[in-house]
Short mmCIF file of C-alpha atoms (C1' of nucleotides) and ligand atoms in Angstrom, two decimals:
data_model
loop_
_atom_site.label_atom_id
_atom_site.label_comp_id
_atom_site.label_asym_id
_atom_site.label_seq_id
_atom_site.Cartn_x
_atom_site.Cartn_y
_atom_site.Cartn_z
CA MET A 1 -13.82 20.13 -10.66
CA GLN A 2 -14.56 16.78 -9.60
CA THR A 3 -11.32 16.81 -8.49
CA ASP A 4 -10.67 19.67 -6.87
CA SER A 5 -12.73 17.66 -4.35
CA LEU A 6 -11.84 14.76 -4.04
CA LEU A 7 -8.17 14.91 -3.37
CA LYS A 8 -10.07 17.75 -0.57
CA ARG A 9 -11.72 14.50 0.09
CA ASN A 10 -8.69 13.33 0.98
CA GLY A 11 -7.21 15.83 2.69
CA LEU A 12 -4.36 16.08 0.56
CA SER A 13 -3.62 19.89 -0.52
CA VAL A 14 -4.74 20.97 -4.20
CA THR A 15 -1.66 21.54 -6.32
CA GLU A 16 -1.64 22.09 -10.58
CA SER A 17 0.47 18.61 -10.43
CA ARG A 18 -2.41 16.60 -8.03
CA LYS A 19 -5.13 17.60 -10.00
CA LYS A 20 -3.65 17.11 -13.92
CA ILE A 21 -2.36 13.38 -12.65
CA LEU A 22 -5.62 12.17 -10.59
CA GLN A 23 -7.19 13.57 -14.36
CA LEU A 24 -5.54 11.46 -16.30
CA PHE A 25 -6.80 8.41 -14.01
CA LEU A 26 -10.43 10.35 -14.35
CA GLU A 27 -10.78 11.24 -18.21
CA GLY A 28 -8.60 8.33 -19.35
CA SER A 29 -9.11 4.30 -20.09
CA GLY A 30 -7.00 2.16 -18.37
CA ALA A 31 -4.32 1.94 -15.86
CA LEU A 32 -0.92 4.02 -16.37
CA ALA A 33 1.96 3.36 -15.89
CA HIS A 34 4.54 6.54 -14.16
CA GLY A 35 5.66 6.77 -17.60
CA ASP A 36 2.51 6.93 -19.22
CA ILE A 37 1.91 10.14 -16.97
CA GLU A 38 4.80 11.69 -17.74
CA LYS A 39 4.78 11.47 -21.20
CA LYS A 40 0.87 12.23 -21.16
CA ALA A 41 1.30 15.32 -19.58
CA GLY A 42 2.81 16.87 -21.43
CA GLU A 43 6.14 17.43 -19.90
CA LYS A 44 4.76 20.29 -17.45
CA PHE A 45 5.84 18.03 -13.94
CA ASP A 46 9.18 16.48 -12.49
CA ARG A 47 9.53 13.28 -12.68
CA VAL A 48 10.21 13.47 -8.92
CA THR A 49 7.33 14.86 -8.80
CA VAL A 50 5.78 12.14 -10.95
CA TYR A 51 6.28 9.78 -8.48
CA ARG A 52 5.14 11.50 -5.43
CA THR A 53 1.86 11.74 -6.58
CA LEU A 54 1.98 8.66 -6.89
CA GLN A 55 2.71 7.33 -3.82
CA THR A 56 0.54 9.86 -2.35
CA PHE A 57 -2.82 8.35 -4.08
CA VAL A 58 -1.86 5.47 -2.86
CA ASP A 59 -0.93 5.70 0.59
CA LYS A 60 -4.75 7.63 0.63
CA GLY A 61 -6.88 4.91 -1.29
CA ILE A 62 -6.87 7.31 -4.01
CA ILE A 63 -5.06 4.21 -6.91
CA HIS A 64 -4.40 1.18 -6.08
CA THR A 65 -0.97 -1.11 -8.64
CA ILE A 66 -1.01 -3.49 -10.89
CA PRO A 67 1.37 -6.25 -9.84
CA SER A 68 3.47 -6.54 -13.64
CA ALA A 69 6.18 -9.67 -14.91
CA ASP A 70 7.65 -6.54 -17.40
CA ASN A 71 9.08 -4.35 -14.28
CA SER A 72 6.82 -2.14 -14.63
CA ILE A 73 4.02 -1.30 -12.02
CA ARG A 74 0.86 0.26 -12.85
CA TYR A 75 -1.98 2.26 -11.25
CA ALA A 76 -5.47 3.16 -11.95
CA LEU A 77 -8.63 4.93 -10.01
CA CYS A 78 -10.14 2.39 -6.90
CA LYS A 79 -13.78 2.68 -7.67
CA ASP A 80 -14.25 0.38 -3.71
CA GLU A 81 -14.39 2.11 -0.81
CA CYS A 82 -11.23 2.42 -0.16
CA SER A 83 -8.96 5.20 2.47
CA GLU A 84 -5.95 5.69 3.86
CA GLY A 85 -3.79 1.76 4.79
CA HIS A 86 -7.14 0.43 3.86
CA HIS A 87 -7.34 -0.52 -0.21
CA HIS A 88 -10.25 -3.06 -0.93
CA ASP A 89 -9.91 -2.96 -4.66
CA HIS A 90 -11.36 -7.05 -4.71
CA HIS A 91 -11.49 -7.15 -8.39
CA ILE A 92 -9.72 -8.75 -11.32
CA HIS A 93 -6.74 -7.43 -14.27
CA PHE A 94 -6.70 -8.00 -17.15
CA GLU A 95 -3.42 -6.65 -19.97
CA CYS A 96 -4.27 -6.77 -23.67
CA SER A 97 -1.09 -8.73 -25.90
CA ILE A 98 -2.00 -6.43 -28.29
CA CYS A 99 -2.45 -2.98 -27.54
CA HIS A 100 -0.97 -3.07 -24.08
CA THR A 101 -4.20 -1.16 -22.33
CA THR A 102 -4.48 -3.08 -18.82
CA TYR A 103 -7.51 -2.64 -17.52
CA CYS A 104 -9.82 -2.76 -14.23
CA LEU A 105 -12.05 -5.81 -14.06
CA ASP A 106 -14.61 -3.65 -11.46
CA ASP A 107 -16.84 -6.60 -11.90
CA VAL A 108 -15.28 -9.53 -11.94
CA VAL A 109 -14.23 -9.97 -7.75
CA THR A 110 -11.23 -12.23 -7.25
CA PRO A 111 -11.95 -15.56 -6.47
CA GLN A 112 -11.10 -17.50 -3.86
CA ILE A 113 -7.78 -19.77 -3.57
CA ASN A 114 -7.42 -22.61 -1.07
CA LEU A 115 -3.85 -22.51 -0.17
CA PRO A 116 -2.33 -25.66 1.18
CA LYS A 117 -1.60 -25.53 4.80
CA GLY A 118 -0.23 -23.46 6.31
CA TYR A 119 -0.63 -20.47 4.39
CA VAL A 120 -3.15 -17.49 5.62
CA ALA A 121 -4.37 -15.82 2.51
CA GLY A 122 -3.93 -12.59 3.16
CA HIS A 123 -4.59 -10.27 -0.76
CA VAL A 124 -4.42 -11.76 -4.27
CA GLU A 125 -4.24 -10.34 -7.24
CA VAL A 126 -5.80 -12.48 -10.31
CA VAL A 127 -3.87 -10.96 -13.69
CA VAL A 128 -5.34 -11.97 -17.16
CA GLU A 129 -3.17 -11.93 -20.60
CA GLY A 130 -5.77 -11.78 -23.16
CA VAL A 131 -6.71 -9.77 -26.95
CA CYS A 132 -9.26 -6.58 -25.44
CA LYS A 133 -12.64 -5.96 -26.90
CA ASN A 134 -11.00 -3.24 -28.95
CA CYS A 135 -8.22 -5.78 -30.23
CA LYS A 136 -10.24 -8.76 -31.83
CA MET B 1 25.69 -34.23 -12.67
CA GLN B 2 21.81 -32.27 -12.36
CA THR B 3 22.72 -29.72 -13.63
CA ASP B 4 25.12 -30.52 -16.80
CA SER B 5 22.01 -32.84 -17.92
CA LEU B 6 19.74 -30.01 -17.96
CA LEU B 7 21.25 -27.74 -19.76
CA LYS B 8 21.93 -29.72 -22.64
CA ARG B 9 18.55 -31.98 -22.55
CA ASN B 10 17.72 -27.69 -23.79
CA GLY B 11 20.61 -27.90 -26.45
CA LEU B 12 22.00 -25.32 -23.57
CA SER B 13 26.83 -25.00 -23.40
CA VAL B 14 27.14 -26.56 -20.02
CA THR B 15 29.14 -23.07 -18.85
CA GLU B 16 30.21 -22.50 -15.22
CA SER B 17 27.78 -19.39 -14.72
CA ARG B 18 24.43 -21.42 -16.34
CA LYS B 19 25.28 -24.47 -13.94
CA LYS B 20 25.83 -22.08 -10.95
CA ILE B 21 22.79 -20.19 -11.57
CA LEU B 22 20.99 -23.13 -12.14
CA GLN B 23 22.00 -24.99 -8.96
CA LEU B 24 20.83 -22.38 -7.23
CA PHE B 25 17.57 -22.53 -8.03
CA LEU B 26 17.71 -26.21 -7.86
CA GLU B 27 18.33 -26.26 -4.18
CA GLY B 28 17.20 -23.65 -3.31
CA SER B 29 12.66 -23.49 -1.50
CA GLY B 30 12.18 -20.55 -2.71
CA ALA B 31 11.47 -18.21 -6.78
CA LEU B 32 15.24 -15.41 -6.88
CA ALA B 33 15.00 -12.62 -8.41
CA HIS B 34 17.55 -10.90 -10.77
CA GLY B 35 19.21 -9.56 -7.08
CA ASP B 36 19.61 -12.57 -4.94
CA ILE B 37 20.98 -14.30 -7.07
CA GLU B 38 23.91 -11.56 -7.64
CA LYS B 39 24.56 -12.19 -3.97
CA LYS B 40 23.79 -16.06 -3.50
CA ALA B 41 26.56 -16.83 -6.27
CA GLY B 42 29.58 -14.41 -4.59
CA GLU B 43 30.14 -11.48 -6.93
CA LYS B 44 30.94 -13.92 -8.50
CA PHE B 45 29.37 -13.04 -12.19
CA ASP B 46 29.33 -10.44 -14.13
CA ARG B 47 25.58 -9.02 -13.41
CA VAL B 48 24.95 -8.43 -16.82
CA THR B 49 26.19 -12.76 -17.84
CA VAL B 50 23.45 -13.21 -14.75
CA TYR B 51 20.60 -11.05 -17.26
CA ARG B 52 21.01 -12.76 -20.17
CA THR B 53 21.09 -16.17 -17.79
CA LEU B 54 18.16 -15.53 -16.83
CA GLN B 55 16.58 -14.57 -20.54
CA THR B 56 17.91 -17.26 -21.81
CA PHE B 57 15.96 -19.98 -18.86
CA VAL B 58 13.17 -17.57 -19.03
CA ASP B 59 12.99 -18.64 -24.00
CA LYS B 60 14.12 -22.71 -22.56
CA GLY B 61 11.33 -23.55 -21.14
CA ILE B 62 13.48 -23.87 -17.92
CA ILE B 63 12.21 -20.91 -15.39
CA HIS B 64 8.62 -19.15 -15.19
CA THR B 65 8.37 -15.73 -14.34
CA ILE B 66 6.10 -13.86 -11.72
CA PRO B 67 4.56 -11.01 -11.36
CA SER B 68 5.38 -8.10 -8.59
CA ALA B 69 3.76 -4.84 -7.39
CA ASP B 70 7.29 -3.76 -6.01
CA ASN B 71 9.27 -3.59 -9.85
CA SER B 72 11.75 -6.97 -8.78
CA ILE B 73 10.75 -9.86 -10.76
CA ARG B 74 11.18 -13.02 -9.89
CA TYR B 75 11.81 -16.51 -11.70
CA ALA B 76 10.96 -19.75 -9.97
CA LEU B 77 12.13 -23.24 -11.89
CA CYS B 78 9.06 -24.42 -14.49
CA LYS B 79 8.27 -28.27 -13.07
CA ASP B 80 5.72 -28.51 -15.73
CA GLU B 81 6.86 -28.87 -19.06
CA CYS B 82 7.29 -26.66 -20.60
CA SER B 83 9.91 -26.02 -23.78
CA GLU B 84 11.26 -23.37 -25.69
CA GLY B 85 7.93 -20.89 -26.61
CA HIS B 86 5.57 -23.16 -24.41
CA HIS B 87 5.47 -22.71 -20.40
CA HIS B 88 2.73 -24.36 -19.06
CA ASP B 89 3.27 -23.88 -15.60
CA HIS B 90 -0.93 -23.07 -14.83
CA HIS B 91 -0.29 -22.65 -10.79
CA ILE B 92 -0.81 -19.42 -8.48
CA HIS B 93 1.67 -17.88 -6.61
CA PHE B 94 2.24 -17.18 -2.44
CA GLU B 95 4.77 -14.83 -1.43
CA CYS B 96 4.93 -14.45 2.80
CA SER B 97 4.59 -10.66 3.76
CA ILE B 98 6.77 -11.32 7.48
CA CYS B 99 9.00 -13.17 5.45
CA HIS B 100 9.03 -11.99 1.70
CA THR B 101 9.65 -15.46 -0.73
CA THR B 102 8.19 -16.63 -3.01
CA TYR B 103 6.35 -19.73 -3.65
CA CYS B 104 5.74 -21.74 -6.33
CA LEU B 105 1.99 -23.62 -5.44
CA ASP B 106 2.71 -26.61 -7.60
CA ASP B 107 -0.67 -27.90 -6.58
CA VAL B 108 -2.42 -25.93 -6.27
CA VAL B 109 -4.32 -24.44 -10.28
CA THR B 110 -5.07 -21.14 -11.81
CA PRO B 111 -8.21 -21.08 -11.28
CA GLN B 112 -11.10 -20.42 -15.00
CA ILE B 113 -12.01 -16.65 -14.90
CA ASN B 114 -15.04 -14.97 -16.22
CA LEU B 115 -14.57 -12.24 -17.98
CA PRO B 116 -16.76 -10.23 -19.16
CA LYS B 117 -18.04 -10.47 -22.76
CA GLY B 118 -14.85 -9.57 -25.75
CA TYR B 119 -11.84 -9.97 -23.33
CA VAL B 120 -10.29 -13.67 -24.11
CA ALA B 121 -7.66 -15.13 -21.75
CA GLY B 122 -4.64 -15.62 -22.80
CA HIS B 123 -3.08 -16.87 -19.36
CA VAL B 124 -3.96 -16.05 -16.67
CA GLU B 125 -1.60 -15.15 -13.08
CA VAL B 126 -2.42 -15.43 -9.42
CA VAL B 127 -0.54 -14.60 -6.37
CA VAL B 128 -2.00 -14.48 -3.23
CA GLU B 129 0.04 -12.73 -0.22
CA GLY B 130 0.06 -13.50 3.17
CA VAL B 131 1.63 -15.31 5.60
CA CYS B 132 3.76 -18.79 4.71
CA LYS B 133 3.81 -22.07 6.95
CA ASN B 134 7.42 -20.93 8.37
CA CYS B 135 6.14 -17.52 9.57
CA LYS B 136 3.12 -17.75 11.41
"C1'" DT C 1 44.84 -30.21 -30.44
"C1'" DT C 2 42.66 -26.86 -33.30
"C1'" DT C 3 39.59 -24.76 -35.04
"C1'" DC C 4 34.70 -22.87 -35.18
"C1'" DT C 5 30.80 -21.71 -32.30
"C1'" DT C 6 29.29 -19.72 -28.22
"C1'" DT C 7 28.82 -16.84 -24.45
"C1'" DT C 8 31.49 -14.16 -20.76
"C1'" DG C 9 33.27 -9.56 -18.94
"C1'" DC C 10 34.09 -5.60 -19.93
"C1'" DA C 11 32.89 -0.14 -20.82
"C1'" DA C 12 29.70 2.79 -22.28
"C1'" DC C 13 25.50 4.09 -20.88
"C1'" DA C 14 20.65 5.53 -20.67
"C1'" DA C 15 16.38 4.83 -17.31
"C1'" DC C 16 14.32 4.07 -13.32
"C1'" DG C 17 14.48 5.37 -8.87
"C1'" DT C 18 15.28 7.90 -4.23
"C1'" DT C 19 17.22 11.72 -1.02
"C1'" DG C 20 18.13 16.36 0.70
"C1'" DC C 21 17.51 21.21 0.48
"C1'" DT C 22 16.12 25.25 -2.09
"C1'" DT C 23 11.76 27.95 -3.57
"C1'" DT C 24 7.57 28.43 -4.28
"C1'" DT C 25 2.75 28.08 -3.64
"C1'" DT C 26 -0.72 26.86 -1.24
"C1'" DT C 27 -3.78 26.63 3.38
"C1'" DA C 28 -4.92 29.15 7.84
"C1'" DT C 29 -5.44 33.14 10.24
"C1'" DA C 30 -5.46 37.31 11.28
"C1'" DT D 1 -6.45 40.28 1.74
"C1'" DA D 2 -2.23 40.49 3.41
"C1'" DT D 3 0.86 37.35 6.47
"C1'" DA D 4 3.09 33.41 8.68
"C1'" DA D 5 2.84 28.83 8.33
"C1'" DA D 6 2.69 24.01 6.71
"C1'" DA D 7 2.97 21.38 2.32
"C1'" DA D 8 4.07 20.51 -2.23
"C1'" DA D 9 6.87 20.81 -6.05
"C1'" DG D 10 11.49 21.87 -8.18
"C1'" DC D 11 16.05 20.84 -9.26
"C1'" DA D 12 20.48 18.16 -8.61
"C1'" DA D 13 22.98 15.04 -6.93
"C1'" DC D 14 23.10 9.86 -7.17
"C1'" DG D 15 22.58 4.62 -6.59
"C1'" DT D 16 20.68 1.25 -8.48
"C1'" DT D 17 18.29 -1.09 -12.49
"C1'" DG D 18 18.70 -3.19 -17.77
"C1'" DT D 19 20.69 -2.41 -22.28
"C1'" DT D 20 24.09 -2.43 -26.00
"C1'" DG D 21 28.22 -3.69 -28.94
"C1'" DC D 22 32.83 -6.07 -28.60
"C1'" DA D 23 37.43 -7.91 -27.70
"C1'" DA D 24 38.58 -11.64 -25.07
"C1'" DA D 25 37.76 -16.02 -22.77
"C1'" DA D 26 35.79 -21.23 -22.47
"C1'" DG D 27 33.56 -24.30 -24.95
"C1'" DA D 28 31.92 -27.74 -28.12
"C1'" DA D 29 33.08 -30.18 -32.17
"C1'" DA D 30 35.57 -32.40 -35.02
MN1 LIG E 1 -7.68 -2.24 -10.07
MN1 LIG E 2 5.86 -20.97 -9.46
ZN1 LIG E 3 -6.41 -4.15 -26.64
ZN1 LIG E 4 7.05 -16.45 4.52
#
DNA sequence: TTTCTTTTGCAACAACGTTGCTTTTTTATA
DNA sequence: TATAAAAAAGCAACGTTGTTGCAAAAGAAA
């Protein structure tokens, strides 16, 4: 199984919830919010388990967070070479205002930003809102 | 008073809470989250009033939202020519990872993003995380 | 001042998120 | 495979955040 080896490779024990949640990310196209996962998982798992699983996956560099202006963080698989404590997700994100899907645009790299004197840049997040290819 | 005329100009009645909250934005340097306002206002106002006031200000184009990956939207004054239903905030934002201040970098315009075929861009949000001029 | 309109505060509620602890599952090892 | 140790899941309880309806208070208009 794809999920099992991915979990093992990251030093995580293989459990039903982790397999199921990872599966959702692997098969789905867009990013998932906590609530999406609760629904899609078929209410098999405790809410707390979902919270803890997402946190574990983020810590291990399996998934990354996507900021939003509606107080619901979304999560998506890291396709870059992320590892424990070291995320390297340098792609931008796209939120469709019609179907509300959030996409990782893995091929669109984060632009260079010229900051005013005194500011030191770390990570740059870009979220583009618009209409996706399925909705126009 | 600066607050009174700003409120009137936007067709809003001048009330204690609106004046106080607007004041906080005018005198402060960084962006404010809902919680910051509750604290800074000196627990004078009901939580609900703060929510409704922020929503009203956003609707009128007085303040804009700043996305985040920590489930706490921040708000800042619009310095561009925003109006009811028409925000034109094309600047980027900076979050200091040390003091956790969020700045509007009004002079740094949002970059142009080349999207894959099929995606139509609307608004672009850029949030840079790093160390601010006061913290380095 | 009086009247009408808008906003506030309150109460109740729902959704979201966290923590400690017990039970269950997984892993490692004999 | 059986057993012991370690890790994760589930449960309960709780705190925080955000929403709604409604009555009281404040503001605008005249
Ligand atoms: Mn992504
Ligand atoms: Mn801004
Ligand atoms: Zn779409
Ligand atoms: Zn700082």
